[in-house]
Short mmCIF file of C-alpha atoms and ligand atoms in Angstrom, two decimals:
data_model
loop_
_atom_site.label_atom_id
_atom_site.label_comp_id
_atom_site.label_asym_id
_atom_site.label_seq_id
_atom_site.Cartn_x
_atom_site.Cartn_y
_atom_site.Cartn_z
CA MET A 1 -30.03 78.47 -60.65
CA ALA A 2 -32.42 79.44 -63.39
CA ARG A 3 -32.35 82.89 -64.85
CA TYR A 4 -34.14 84.95 -67.51
CA THR A 5 -32.45 84.35 -70.85
CA GLY A 6 -34.73 86.37 -73.16
CA PRO A 7 -33.98 89.80 -74.67
CA VAL A 8 -33.44 92.18 -71.76
CA CYS A 9 -34.07 95.42 -73.68
CA ARG A 10 -37.69 94.28 -74.04
CA LEU A 11 -37.98 94.46 -70.26
CA CYS A 12 -36.93 98.12 -70.29
CA ARG A 13 -39.31 98.93 -73.13
CA ARG A 14 -42.14 97.19 -71.28
CA GLN A 15 -41.43 99.38 -68.24
CA GLY A 16 -41.02 102.48 -70.41
CA MET A 17 -37.73 103.33 -68.74
CA LYS A 18 -34.07 102.40 -68.72
CA LEU A 19 -33.31 99.63 -66.25
CA PHE A 20 -29.61 99.55 -67.17
CA LEU A 21 -29.39 95.81 -67.72
CA LYS A 22 -26.71 95.83 -70.40
CA GLY A 23 -23.79 97.76 -69.00
CA GLU A 24 -22.11 100.27 -71.30
CA ARG A 25 -24.61 99.94 -74.14
CA CYS A 26 -27.27 101.49 -71.87
CA PHE A 27 -25.38 104.80 -71.97
CA THR A 28 -25.15 104.95 -75.76
CA PRO A 29 -27.67 105.95 -78.46
CA LYS A 30 -27.97 102.23 -79.26
CA CYS A 31 -30.17 101.83 -76.17
CA ALA A 32 -33.51 100.35 -77.27
CA VAL A 33 -35.51 102.70 -75.02
CA GLU A 34 -34.04 105.64 -76.90
CA ARG A 35 -34.45 104.10 -80.33
CA ARG A 36 -37.93 102.60 -79.82
CA PRO A 37 -39.59 104.28 -76.84
CA MET A 38 -42.79 102.23 -76.92
CA PRO A 39 -43.77 98.88 -75.38
CA PRO A 40 -42.58 95.84 -77.37
CA GLY A 41 -44.87 93.75 -79.57
CA ASP A 42 -47.23 94.37 -82.48
CA HIS A 43 -49.64 96.39 -80.35
CA GLY A 44 -47.00 98.27 -78.43
CA GLN A 45 -48.24 101.66 -79.55
CA ARG A 46 -51.82 101.03 -78.44
CA ARG A 47 -52.92 103.16 -75.48
CA ARG A 48 -54.05 101.05 -72.59
CA LYS A 49 -55.57 101.94 -69.27
CA VAL A 50 -53.55 100.25 -66.55
CA SER A 51 -55.47 98.90 -63.56
CA GLU A 52 -54.28 99.20 -59.99
CA TYR A 53 -53.32 95.54 -60.09
CA GLY A 54 -51.40 96.23 -63.30
CA GLU A 55 -49.43 99.00 -61.59
CA HIS A 56 -48.50 96.72 -58.71
CA LEU A 57 -47.54 93.90 -61.06
CA LYS A 58 -45.44 96.23 -63.18
CA GLU A 59 -43.48 97.45 -60.16
CA LYS A 60 -42.80 93.90 -59.02
CA GLN A 61 -41.66 92.94 -62.53
CA LYS A 62 -39.41 95.99 -62.61
CA ALA A 63 -37.62 94.98 -59.40
CA ARG A 64 -37.29 91.42 -60.67
CA ALA A 65 -35.80 92.62 -63.95
CA ILE A 66 -33.37 95.00 -62.26
CA TYR A 67 -32.01 92.35 -59.90
CA GLY A 68 -32.32 89.52 -62.45
CA VAL A 69 -34.36 87.27 -60.19
CA LEU A 70 -37.04 84.82 -61.35
CA GLU A 71 -40.49 84.75 -59.73
CA ARG A 72 -39.92 81.81 -57.40
CA GLN A 73 -36.80 83.21 -55.88
CA PHE A 74 -38.22 86.71 -55.75
CA ARG A 75 -41.20 85.42 -53.79
CA ARG A 76 -38.84 83.59 -51.47
CA HIS A 77 -36.95 86.84 -50.84
CA PHE A 78 -40.32 88.50 -50.15
CA GLN A 79 -41.29 85.83 -47.63
CA ASP A 80 -37.91 86.22 -45.89
CA ALA A 81 -38.49 89.99 -45.82
CA GLN A 82 -41.90 89.44 -44.20
CA ARG A 83 -40.34 87.37 -41.43
CA GLN A 84 -37.88 90.14 -40.54
CA ALA A 85 -38.68 93.01 -38.18
CA GLY A 86 -39.49 96.36 -39.83
CA ALA A 87 -41.12 97.35 -43.10
CA THR A 88 -41.39 94.41 -45.50
CA GLY A 89 -40.78 96.46 -48.64
CA GLU A 90 -37.59 97.94 -47.27
CA ASN A 91 -36.44 94.56 -46.02
CA LEU A 92 -37.03 93.12 -49.47
CA LEU A 93 -34.88 95.75 -51.17
CA LYS A 94 -32.14 95.28 -48.59
CA LEU A 95 -32.16 91.52 -49.18
CA LEU A 96 -31.94 92.01 -52.95
CA GLU A 97 -29.17 94.55 -52.52
CA THR A 98 -27.05 92.21 -50.40
CA ARG A 99 -27.13 89.37 -52.94
CA LEU A 100 -23.60 88.43 -53.89
CA ASP A 101 -24.16 89.09 -57.61
CA ASN A 102 -25.47 92.58 -56.83
CA VAL A 103 -22.51 93.35 -54.54
CA VAL A 104 -20.05 92.22 -57.23
CA TYR A 105 -21.83 94.63 -59.60
CA ARG A 106 -21.87 97.47 -57.04
CA LEU A 107 -18.14 97.02 -56.42
CA GLY A 108 -17.54 97.59 -60.12
CA PHE A 109 -16.20 94.12 -60.96
CA ALA A 110 -18.89 93.86 -63.66
CA ASP A 111 -20.80 96.29 -65.90
CA SER A 112 -24.18 94.72 -65.25
CA ARG A 113 -25.79 92.38 -62.73
CA ASN A 114 -26.03 89.73 -65.45
CA GLN A 115 -22.32 89.86 -65.97
CA ALA A 116 -21.73 89.88 -62.20
CA ARG A 117 -23.86 86.79 -61.86
CA GLN A 118 -21.79 85.05 -64.51
CA LEU A 119 -18.56 85.94 -62.70
CA VAL A 120 -19.96 84.38 -59.53
CA THR A 121 -21.37 81.22 -61.11
CA HIS A 122 -18.17 80.67 -63.08
CA GLY A 123 -16.19 80.62 -59.86
CA HIS A 124 -14.23 83.88 -60.15
CA ILE A 125 -15.41 85.32 -56.83
CA GLN A 126 -14.59 84.41 -53.26
CA LEU A 127 -16.47 85.37 -50.13
CA ASN A 128 -14.32 85.64 -47.01
CA GLY A 129 -11.52 83.78 -48.77
CA ARG A 130 -13.68 80.88 -49.96
CA ARG A 131 -14.79 80.35 -53.55
CA THR A 132 -18.54 80.96 -53.73
CA ASP A 133 -20.51 80.27 -56.89
CA ILE A 134 -23.98 80.99 -55.50
CA ALA A 135 -25.20 84.29 -56.94
CA SER A 136 -28.04 84.53 -54.42
CA ALA A 137 -25.77 84.19 -51.36
CA LEU A 138 -26.40 87.11 -49.02
CA VAL A 139 -23.47 89.13 -47.68
CA ARG A 140 -23.31 90.49 -44.13
CA GLN A 141 -21.52 93.25 -42.32
CA GLY A 142 -17.77 92.58 -42.31
CA ASP A 143 -17.81 90.14 -45.25
CA VAL A 144 -14.96 90.44 -47.74
CA ILE A 145 -15.72 89.90 -51.42
CA SER A 146 -12.71 89.41 -53.68
CA VAL A 147 -11.57 87.99 -56.99
CA MET A 148 -10.05 84.49 -56.91
CA PRO A 149 -6.22 84.68 -57.08
CA ARG A 150 -6.01 82.70 -60.34
CA SER A 151 -8.74 84.85 -61.94
CA ARG A 152 -6.82 88.07 -61.20
CA GLU A 153 -4.34 87.06 -63.92
CA THR A 154 -7.02 86.93 -66.63
CA GLU A 155 -7.23 89.70 -69.22
CA TYR A 156 -10.74 90.58 -68.04
CA PHE A 157 -9.73 91.32 -64.47
CA LYS A 158 -6.54 93.13 -65.57
CA VAL A 159 -8.77 95.57 -67.46
CA VAL A 160 -11.22 95.78 -64.52
CA GLY A 161 -8.31 96.51 -62.16
CA GLU A 162 -7.22 99.46 -64.32
CA THR A 163 -10.67 101.06 -64.25
CA LEU A 164 -11.69 100.33 -60.66
CA ALA A 165 -9.90 103.30 -59.11
CA LYS A 166 -12.20 105.66 -61.05
CA LYS A 167 -15.37 103.96 -59.86
CA SER A 168 -17.32 104.96 -56.79
CA VAL A 169 -19.10 102.46 -54.60
CA PRO A 170 -22.13 102.91 -52.30
CA ARG A 171 -21.21 104.10 -48.81
CA TRP A 172 -22.12 100.76 -47.21
CA LEU A 173 -19.29 99.13 -49.18
CA GLU A 174 -15.54 99.70 -49.20
CA LEU A 175 -13.43 98.98 -52.25
CA ASP A 176 -9.72 98.17 -52.44
CA PRO A 177 -9.01 98.51 -56.18
CA ALA A 178 -5.41 97.28 -55.97
CA ALA A 179 -6.43 94.07 -54.20
CA LEU A 180 -9.57 93.60 -56.35
CA SER A 181 -11.58 93.21 -53.19
CA GLY A 182 -14.32 94.92 -51.24
CA ARG A 183 -15.83 94.81 -47.78
CA VAL A 184 -19.33 95.27 -46.40
CA LEU A 185 -19.07 98.14 -43.91
CA THR A 186 -22.70 98.13 -42.75
CA PRO A 187 -25.98 96.65 -43.93
CA PRO A 188 -27.45 99.00 -46.59
CA SER A 189 -30.13 101.45 -45.50
CA ARG A 190 -33.03 102.39 -47.82
CA GLU A 191 -31.33 105.69 -48.67
CA ASP A 192 -28.25 103.77 -49.83
CA ILE A 193 -30.28 101.85 -52.39
CA GLU A 194 -30.59 103.95 -55.51
CA THR A 195 -32.81 101.47 -57.31
CA ASN A 196 -35.82 103.24 -58.79
CA VAL A 197 -38.50 101.00 -57.29
CA ASN A 198 -41.58 101.75 -55.20
CA GLU A 199 -41.35 98.82 -52.81
CA GLN A 200 -44.76 99.57 -51.27
CA LEU A 201 -46.45 98.64 -54.56
CA ILE A 202 -44.66 95.28 -54.46
CA VAL A 203 -45.92 94.66 -50.92
CA GLU A 204 -49.42 95.49 -52.11
CA PHE A 205 -49.05 93.11 -55.04
CA TYR A 206 -48.25 90.17 -52.77
CA SER A 207 -50.86 91.21 -50.19
CA ARG A 208 -53.80 90.82 -52.58
FE1 SF4 B 301 -32.39 98.81 -71.12
FE2 SF4 B 301 -29.78 99.00 -71.40
FE3 SF4 B 301 -31.23 97.79 -73.31
FE4 SF4 B 301 -31.32 100.46 -72.94
S1 SF4 B 301 -29.57 99.23 -73.63
S2 SF4 B 301 -33.05 99.11 -73.25
S3 SF4 B 301 -31.17 100.62 -70.69
S4 SF4 B 301 -30.94 97.12 -71.20
#
């Protein structure tokens, strides 16, 4: 599955806010938003009036950057959200939140969604006891997400195992640090999703 491979700090600078795409580095003074708090490019410092369309587009791009999803798949998630009962924007965020790569990140197995995605695509993660390498797979209530037995012996997961006990997970998930596994207790509600996105603007973008 294709993914964005360009410089991710540019995406934060374009949004003018931290999107926390790089794990630990985002919490240090090395963060590009702190060092260069202006949009990227030669004309980054120019003041520009942003149109209504521009605002909607920016919000959609923000959500895409946060969850690391390319346009085609993002639109597909949006269409799925439209088909579900309830508010489309909320449905969209819930779909994005239940992606396997996001859940691996939320459980603390990875420092960023990019890293979580790599863990999944490289076959380190199993869903309900079966190896799953599809980052966009959606988890459901009762699903168990765990690290493959052979991967638990790797240096990376030994370090992760030592730090997991200190991490907190969203209330819709349950973490068993000793077993390097987690469970989906309930589908996430909008309040459970801390992502700083105005989903209504995204709905308006696609409703043009
Ligand atoms: Fe964004 Fe993190 Fe890069 Fe800072 S370090 S600009 S928060 S990705």
